[in-house]
PDB file of C-alpha atoms in Angstrom:
ATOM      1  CA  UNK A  10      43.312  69.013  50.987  1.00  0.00           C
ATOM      2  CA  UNK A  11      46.185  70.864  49.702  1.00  0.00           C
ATOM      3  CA  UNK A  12      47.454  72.104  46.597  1.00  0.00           C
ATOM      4  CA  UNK A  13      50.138  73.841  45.440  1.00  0.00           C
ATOM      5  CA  UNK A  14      50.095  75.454  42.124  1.00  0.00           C
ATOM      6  CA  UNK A  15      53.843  76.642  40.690  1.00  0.00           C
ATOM      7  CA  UNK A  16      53.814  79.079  37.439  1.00  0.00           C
ATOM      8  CA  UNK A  17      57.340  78.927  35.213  1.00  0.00           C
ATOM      9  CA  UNK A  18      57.231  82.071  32.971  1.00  0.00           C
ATOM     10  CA  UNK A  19      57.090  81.408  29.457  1.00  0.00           C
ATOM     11  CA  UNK A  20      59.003  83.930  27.502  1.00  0.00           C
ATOM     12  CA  UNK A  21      55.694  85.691  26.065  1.00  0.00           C
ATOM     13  CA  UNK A  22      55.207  86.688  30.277  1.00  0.00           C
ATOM     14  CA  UNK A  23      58.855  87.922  30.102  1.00  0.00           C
ATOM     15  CA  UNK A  24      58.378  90.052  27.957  1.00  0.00           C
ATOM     16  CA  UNK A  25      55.349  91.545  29.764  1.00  0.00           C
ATOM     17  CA  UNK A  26      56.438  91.056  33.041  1.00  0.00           C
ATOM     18  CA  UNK A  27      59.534  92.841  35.021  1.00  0.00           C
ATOM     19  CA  UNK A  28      60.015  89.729  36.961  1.00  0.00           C
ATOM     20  CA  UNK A  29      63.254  87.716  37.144  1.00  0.00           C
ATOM     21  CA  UNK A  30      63.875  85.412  34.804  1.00  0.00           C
ATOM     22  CA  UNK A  31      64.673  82.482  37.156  1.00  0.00           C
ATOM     23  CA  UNK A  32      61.179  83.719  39.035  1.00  0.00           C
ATOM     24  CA  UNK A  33      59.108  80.809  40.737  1.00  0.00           C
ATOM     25  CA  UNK A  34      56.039  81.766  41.717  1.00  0.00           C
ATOM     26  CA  UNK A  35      54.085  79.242  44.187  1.00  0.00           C
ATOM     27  CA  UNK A  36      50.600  78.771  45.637  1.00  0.00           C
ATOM     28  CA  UNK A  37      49.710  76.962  48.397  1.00  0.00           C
ATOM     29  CA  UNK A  38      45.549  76.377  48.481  1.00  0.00           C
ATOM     30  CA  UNK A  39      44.234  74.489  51.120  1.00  0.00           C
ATOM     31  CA  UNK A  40      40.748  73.576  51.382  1.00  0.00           C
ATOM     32  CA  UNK A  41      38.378  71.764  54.156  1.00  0.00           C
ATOM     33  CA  UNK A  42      34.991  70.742  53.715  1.00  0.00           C
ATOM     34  CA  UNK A  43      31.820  70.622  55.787  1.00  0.00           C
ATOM     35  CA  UNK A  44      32.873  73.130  59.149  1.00  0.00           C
ATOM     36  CA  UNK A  45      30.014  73.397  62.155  1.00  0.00           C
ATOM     37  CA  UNK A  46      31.173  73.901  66.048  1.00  0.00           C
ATOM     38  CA  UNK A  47      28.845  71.411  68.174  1.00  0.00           C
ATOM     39  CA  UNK A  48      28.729  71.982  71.539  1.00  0.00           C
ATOM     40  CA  UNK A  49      31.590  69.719  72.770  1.00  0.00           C
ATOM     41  CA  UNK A  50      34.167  71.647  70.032  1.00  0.00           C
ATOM     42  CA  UNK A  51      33.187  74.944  71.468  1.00  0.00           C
ATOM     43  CA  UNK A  52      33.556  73.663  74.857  1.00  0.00           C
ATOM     44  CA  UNK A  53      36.909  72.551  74.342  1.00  0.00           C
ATOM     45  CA  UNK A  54      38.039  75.878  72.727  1.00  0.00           C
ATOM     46  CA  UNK A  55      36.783  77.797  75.248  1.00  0.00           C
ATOM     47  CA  UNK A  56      39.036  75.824  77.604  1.00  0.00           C
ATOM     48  CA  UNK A  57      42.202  75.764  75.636  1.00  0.00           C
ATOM     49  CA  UNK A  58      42.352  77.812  72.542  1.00  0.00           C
ATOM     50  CA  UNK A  59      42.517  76.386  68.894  1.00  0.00           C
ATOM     51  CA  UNK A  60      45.091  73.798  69.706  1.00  0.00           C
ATOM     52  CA  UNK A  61      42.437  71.442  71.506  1.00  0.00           C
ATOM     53  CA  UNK A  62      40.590  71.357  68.084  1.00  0.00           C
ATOM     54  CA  UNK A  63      43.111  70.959  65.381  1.00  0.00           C
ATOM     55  CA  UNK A  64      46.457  69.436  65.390  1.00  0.00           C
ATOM     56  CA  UNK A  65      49.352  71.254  65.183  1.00  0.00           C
ATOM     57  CA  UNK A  66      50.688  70.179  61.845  1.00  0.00           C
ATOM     58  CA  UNK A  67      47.101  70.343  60.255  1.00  0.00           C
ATOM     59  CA  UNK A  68      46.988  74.214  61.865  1.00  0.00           C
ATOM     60  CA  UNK A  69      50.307  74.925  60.513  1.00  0.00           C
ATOM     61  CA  UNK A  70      49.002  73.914  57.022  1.00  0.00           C
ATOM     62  CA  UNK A  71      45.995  75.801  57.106  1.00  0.00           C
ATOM     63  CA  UNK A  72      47.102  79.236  58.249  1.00  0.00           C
ATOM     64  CA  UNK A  73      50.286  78.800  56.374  1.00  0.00           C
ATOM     65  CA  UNK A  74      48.653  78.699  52.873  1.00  0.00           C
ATOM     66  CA  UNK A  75      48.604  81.507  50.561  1.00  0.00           C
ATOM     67  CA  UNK A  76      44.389  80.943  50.920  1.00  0.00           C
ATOM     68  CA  UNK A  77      42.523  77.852  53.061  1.00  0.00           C
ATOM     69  CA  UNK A  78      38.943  77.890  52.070  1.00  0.00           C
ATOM     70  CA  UNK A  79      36.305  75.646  53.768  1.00  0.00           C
ATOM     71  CA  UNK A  80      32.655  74.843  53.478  1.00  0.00           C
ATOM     72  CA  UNK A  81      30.795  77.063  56.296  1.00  0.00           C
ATOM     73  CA  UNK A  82      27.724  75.056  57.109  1.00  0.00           C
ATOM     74  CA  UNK A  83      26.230  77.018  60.173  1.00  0.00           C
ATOM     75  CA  UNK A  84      24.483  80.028  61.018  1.00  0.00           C
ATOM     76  CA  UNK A  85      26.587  82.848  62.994  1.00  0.00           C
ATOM     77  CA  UNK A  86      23.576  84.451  64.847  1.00  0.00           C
ATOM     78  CA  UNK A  87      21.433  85.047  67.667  1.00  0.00           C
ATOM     79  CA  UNK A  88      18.725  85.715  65.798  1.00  0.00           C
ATOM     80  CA  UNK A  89      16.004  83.801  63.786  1.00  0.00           C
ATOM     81  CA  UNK A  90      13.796  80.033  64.600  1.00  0.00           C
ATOM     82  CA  UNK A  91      15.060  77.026  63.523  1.00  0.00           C
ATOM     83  CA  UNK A  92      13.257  75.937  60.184  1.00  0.00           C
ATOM     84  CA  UNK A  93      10.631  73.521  60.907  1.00  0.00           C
ATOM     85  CA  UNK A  94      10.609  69.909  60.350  1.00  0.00           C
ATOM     86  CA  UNK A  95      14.367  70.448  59.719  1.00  0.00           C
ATOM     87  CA  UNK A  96      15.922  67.239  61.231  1.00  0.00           C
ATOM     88  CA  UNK A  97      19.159  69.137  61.880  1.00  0.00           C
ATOM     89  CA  UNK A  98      19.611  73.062  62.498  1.00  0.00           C
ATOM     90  CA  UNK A  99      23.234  74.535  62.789  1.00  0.00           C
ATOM     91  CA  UNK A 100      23.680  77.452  64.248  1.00  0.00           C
ATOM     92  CA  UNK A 101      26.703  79.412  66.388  1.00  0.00           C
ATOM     93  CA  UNK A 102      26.849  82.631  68.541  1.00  0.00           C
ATOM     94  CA  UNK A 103      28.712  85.291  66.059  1.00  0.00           C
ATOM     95  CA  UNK A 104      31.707  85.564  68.899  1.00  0.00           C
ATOM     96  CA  UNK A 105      32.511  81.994  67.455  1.00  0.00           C
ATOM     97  CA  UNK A 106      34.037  83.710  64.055  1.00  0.00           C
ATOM     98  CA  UNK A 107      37.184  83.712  66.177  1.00  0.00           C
ATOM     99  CA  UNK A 108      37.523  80.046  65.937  1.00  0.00           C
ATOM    100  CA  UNK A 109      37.555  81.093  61.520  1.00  0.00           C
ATOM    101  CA  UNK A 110      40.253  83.144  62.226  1.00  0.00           C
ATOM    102  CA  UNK A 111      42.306  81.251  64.193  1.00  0.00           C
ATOM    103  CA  UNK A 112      42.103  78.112  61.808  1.00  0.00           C
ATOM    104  CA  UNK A 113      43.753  80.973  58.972  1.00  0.00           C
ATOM    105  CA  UNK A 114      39.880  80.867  57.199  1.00  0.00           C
ATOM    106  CA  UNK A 115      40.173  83.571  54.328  1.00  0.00           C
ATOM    107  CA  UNK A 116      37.266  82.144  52.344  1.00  0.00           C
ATOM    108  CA  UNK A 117      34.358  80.219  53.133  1.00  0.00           C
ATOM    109  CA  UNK A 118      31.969  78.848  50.916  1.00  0.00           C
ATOM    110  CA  UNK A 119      28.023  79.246  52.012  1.00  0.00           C
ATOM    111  CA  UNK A 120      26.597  77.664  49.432  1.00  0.00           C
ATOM    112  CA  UNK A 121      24.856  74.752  51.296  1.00  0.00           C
ATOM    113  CA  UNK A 122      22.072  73.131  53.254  1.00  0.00           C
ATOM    114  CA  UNK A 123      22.367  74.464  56.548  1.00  0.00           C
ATOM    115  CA  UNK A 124      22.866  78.668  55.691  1.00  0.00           C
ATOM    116  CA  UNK A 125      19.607  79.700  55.839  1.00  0.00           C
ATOM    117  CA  UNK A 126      18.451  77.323  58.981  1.00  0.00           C
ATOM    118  CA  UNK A 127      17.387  80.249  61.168  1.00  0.00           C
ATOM    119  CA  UNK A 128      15.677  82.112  58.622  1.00  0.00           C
ATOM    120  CA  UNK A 129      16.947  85.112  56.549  1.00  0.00           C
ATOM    121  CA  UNK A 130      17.557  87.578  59.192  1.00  0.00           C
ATOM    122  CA  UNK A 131      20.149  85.165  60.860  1.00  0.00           C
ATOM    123  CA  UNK A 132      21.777  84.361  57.554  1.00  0.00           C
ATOM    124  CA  UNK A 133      22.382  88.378  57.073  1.00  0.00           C
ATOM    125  CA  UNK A 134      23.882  88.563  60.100  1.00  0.00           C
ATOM    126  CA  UNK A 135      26.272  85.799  59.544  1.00  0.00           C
ATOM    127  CA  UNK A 136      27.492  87.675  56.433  1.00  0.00           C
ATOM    128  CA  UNK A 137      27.628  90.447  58.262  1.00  0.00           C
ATOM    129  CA  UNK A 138      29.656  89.116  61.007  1.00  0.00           C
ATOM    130  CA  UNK A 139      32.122  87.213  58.108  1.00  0.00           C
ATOM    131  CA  UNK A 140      32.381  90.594  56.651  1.00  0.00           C
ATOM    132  CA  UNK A 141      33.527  92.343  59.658  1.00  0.00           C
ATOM    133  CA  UNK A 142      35.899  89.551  60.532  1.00  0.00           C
ATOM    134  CA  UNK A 143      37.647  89.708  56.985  1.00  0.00           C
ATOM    135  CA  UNK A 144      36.928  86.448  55.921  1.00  0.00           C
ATOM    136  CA  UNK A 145      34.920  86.312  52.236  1.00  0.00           C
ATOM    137  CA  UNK A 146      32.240  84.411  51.538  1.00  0.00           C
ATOM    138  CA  UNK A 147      31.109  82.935  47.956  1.00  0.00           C
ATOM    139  CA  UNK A 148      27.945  81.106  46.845  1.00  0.00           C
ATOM    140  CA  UNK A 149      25.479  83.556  48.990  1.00  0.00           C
ATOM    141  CA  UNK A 150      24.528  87.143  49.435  1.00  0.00           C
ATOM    142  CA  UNK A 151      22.088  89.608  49.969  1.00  0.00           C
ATOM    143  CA  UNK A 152      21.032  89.028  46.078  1.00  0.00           C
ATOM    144  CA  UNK A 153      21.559  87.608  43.102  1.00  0.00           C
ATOM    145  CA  UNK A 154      24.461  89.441  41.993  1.00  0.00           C
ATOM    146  CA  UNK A 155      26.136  89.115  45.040  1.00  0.00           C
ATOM    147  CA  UNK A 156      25.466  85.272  45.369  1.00  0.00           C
ATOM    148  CA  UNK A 157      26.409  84.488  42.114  1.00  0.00           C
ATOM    149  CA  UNK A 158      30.385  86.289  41.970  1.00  0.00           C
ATOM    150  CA  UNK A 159      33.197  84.477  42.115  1.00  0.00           C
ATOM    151  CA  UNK A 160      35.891  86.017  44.508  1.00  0.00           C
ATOM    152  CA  UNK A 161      39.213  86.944  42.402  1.00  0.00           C
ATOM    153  CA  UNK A 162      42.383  87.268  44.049  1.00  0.00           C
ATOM    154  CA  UNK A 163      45.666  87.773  42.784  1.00  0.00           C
ATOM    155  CA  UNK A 164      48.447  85.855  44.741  1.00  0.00           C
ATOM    156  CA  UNK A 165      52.334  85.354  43.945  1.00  0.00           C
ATOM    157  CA  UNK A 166      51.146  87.075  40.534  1.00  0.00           C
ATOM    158  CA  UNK A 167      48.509  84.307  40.121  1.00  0.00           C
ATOM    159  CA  UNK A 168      44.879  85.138  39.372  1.00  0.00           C
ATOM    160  CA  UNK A 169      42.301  83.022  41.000  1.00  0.00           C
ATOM    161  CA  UNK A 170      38.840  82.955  41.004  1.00  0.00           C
ATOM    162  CA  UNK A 171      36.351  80.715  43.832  1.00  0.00           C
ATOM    163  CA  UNK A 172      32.980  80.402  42.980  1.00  0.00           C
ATOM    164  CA  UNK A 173      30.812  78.113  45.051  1.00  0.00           C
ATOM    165  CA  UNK A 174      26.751  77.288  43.885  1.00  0.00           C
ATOM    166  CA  UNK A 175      24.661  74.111  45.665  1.00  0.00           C
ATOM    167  CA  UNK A 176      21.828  72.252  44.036  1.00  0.00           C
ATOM    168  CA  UNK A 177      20.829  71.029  47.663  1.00  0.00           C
ATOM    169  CA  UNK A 178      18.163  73.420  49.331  1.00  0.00           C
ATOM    170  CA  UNK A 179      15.242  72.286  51.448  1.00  0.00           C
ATOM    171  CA  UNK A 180      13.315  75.020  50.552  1.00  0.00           C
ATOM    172  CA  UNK A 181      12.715  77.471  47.431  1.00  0.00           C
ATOM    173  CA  UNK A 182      12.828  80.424  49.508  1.00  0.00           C
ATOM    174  CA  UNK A 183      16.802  80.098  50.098  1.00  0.00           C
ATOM    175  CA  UNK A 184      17.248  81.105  46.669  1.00  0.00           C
ATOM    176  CA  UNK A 185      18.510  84.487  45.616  1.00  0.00           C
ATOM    177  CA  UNK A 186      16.461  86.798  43.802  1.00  0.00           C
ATOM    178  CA  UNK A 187      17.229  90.316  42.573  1.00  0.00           C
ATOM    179  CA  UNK A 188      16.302  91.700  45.938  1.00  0.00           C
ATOM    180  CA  UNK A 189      16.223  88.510  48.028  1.00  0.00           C
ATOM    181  CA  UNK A 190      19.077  87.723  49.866  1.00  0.00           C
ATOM    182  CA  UNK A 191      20.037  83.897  49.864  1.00  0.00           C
ATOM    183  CA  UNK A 192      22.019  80.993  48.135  1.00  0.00           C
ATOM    184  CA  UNK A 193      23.337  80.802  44.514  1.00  0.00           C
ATOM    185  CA  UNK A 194      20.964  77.450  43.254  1.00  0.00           C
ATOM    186  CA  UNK A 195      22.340  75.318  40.197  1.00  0.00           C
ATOM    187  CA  UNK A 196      18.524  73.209  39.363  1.00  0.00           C
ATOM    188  CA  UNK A 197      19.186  75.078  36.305  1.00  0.00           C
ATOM    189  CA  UNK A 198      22.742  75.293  35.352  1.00  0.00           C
ATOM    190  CA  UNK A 199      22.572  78.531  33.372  1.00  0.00           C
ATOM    191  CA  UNK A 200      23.410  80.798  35.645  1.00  0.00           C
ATOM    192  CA  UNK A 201      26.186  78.632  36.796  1.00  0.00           C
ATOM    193  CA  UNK A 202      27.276  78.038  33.528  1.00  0.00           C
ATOM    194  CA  UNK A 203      26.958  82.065  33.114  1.00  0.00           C
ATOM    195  CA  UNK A 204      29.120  82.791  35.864  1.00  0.00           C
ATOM    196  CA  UNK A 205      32.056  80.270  35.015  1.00  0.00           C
ATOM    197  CA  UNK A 206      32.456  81.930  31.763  1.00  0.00           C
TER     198      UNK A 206
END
């Protein structure tokens, strides 16, 4: 999905703003939801590159926008079991964060069911491997505080913030904690609520 946001200045921003008067100021935010690499996707970019996967005028719109965001439901690791009695466990080697980049990825959301499949060593390494390839991640962290901020970026003079929480864990230990790395939870919307504001 795609959305473009434009901003007219009203005459109060004029007057606090050295921008043109005639200034347009667009935002293009695309967004994609559930994202995992089966076997058969990562054979086919190994052969030929990001154009076997997506089609060029999807591409285009994805690393064109000012921010494309999508909902990262794997593990990047080679660490970690897969979580028992789990009908289906995602997980990637780390290398495959190139296939992020080359979609245009600047944010992912990890705020899901499928995160923390390998165990909490594998899901610090996928942060960690997000991290160092530039791409930000909301709805998880190393603890609460991290889990639970929203990501604010400025862009064409537009403030944004992208918060992501889930409500779907299979397991109580995925939560955050004050020193316990893992998903922002929303069984009790407080925190959510807390955050918003």
């Amino acid at each position: 999905e795609q959305i473009k946001l434009d901003k007219q200045k009203t005459e109060s921003e004029e007057a606090d703003t050295d921008l043109t008067a005639d200034s347009n100021h667009t935002v293009t935010l695309s967004f994609a939801g559930d994202v995992h690499f089966s076997e058969l996707i990562l054979d086919a970019y190994d052969k030929s590159g990001i154009s076997a996967l997506v089609d060029e005028t999807m591409l285009s719109h994805m690393q064109n926008a000012d921010l494309f965001m999508l909902n990262h439901e794997f593990v990047l690791s080679n660490r970690g079991e897969a979580m028992e009695d789990k009908q289906y466990t995602l997980k990637n080697n780390p290398e495959y964060v190139k296939i992020l980049q080359d979609l245009g990825t600047d944010v992912v959301s990890i705020a899901n069911n499928h995160i923390l499949d390998f165990g909490q060593d594998a899901f610090l390494d996928t942060i960690d491997t997000l991290e160092n390839a530039d791409i930000h991640y909301v709805g998880g962290g190393r603890n609460i505080k991290e889990a639970s901020a929203p990501l604010i970026k400025e862009i064409n003079g537009q403030t944004f913030a992208f918060l992501a929480a889930t409500r779907v864990s299979p397991s109580a230990d995925w939560y955050d904690g004050k020193n316990h790395p893992g998903v922002f939870q929303t069984y009790d919307a407080t925190a959510l609520n807390k955050a918003i504001e």
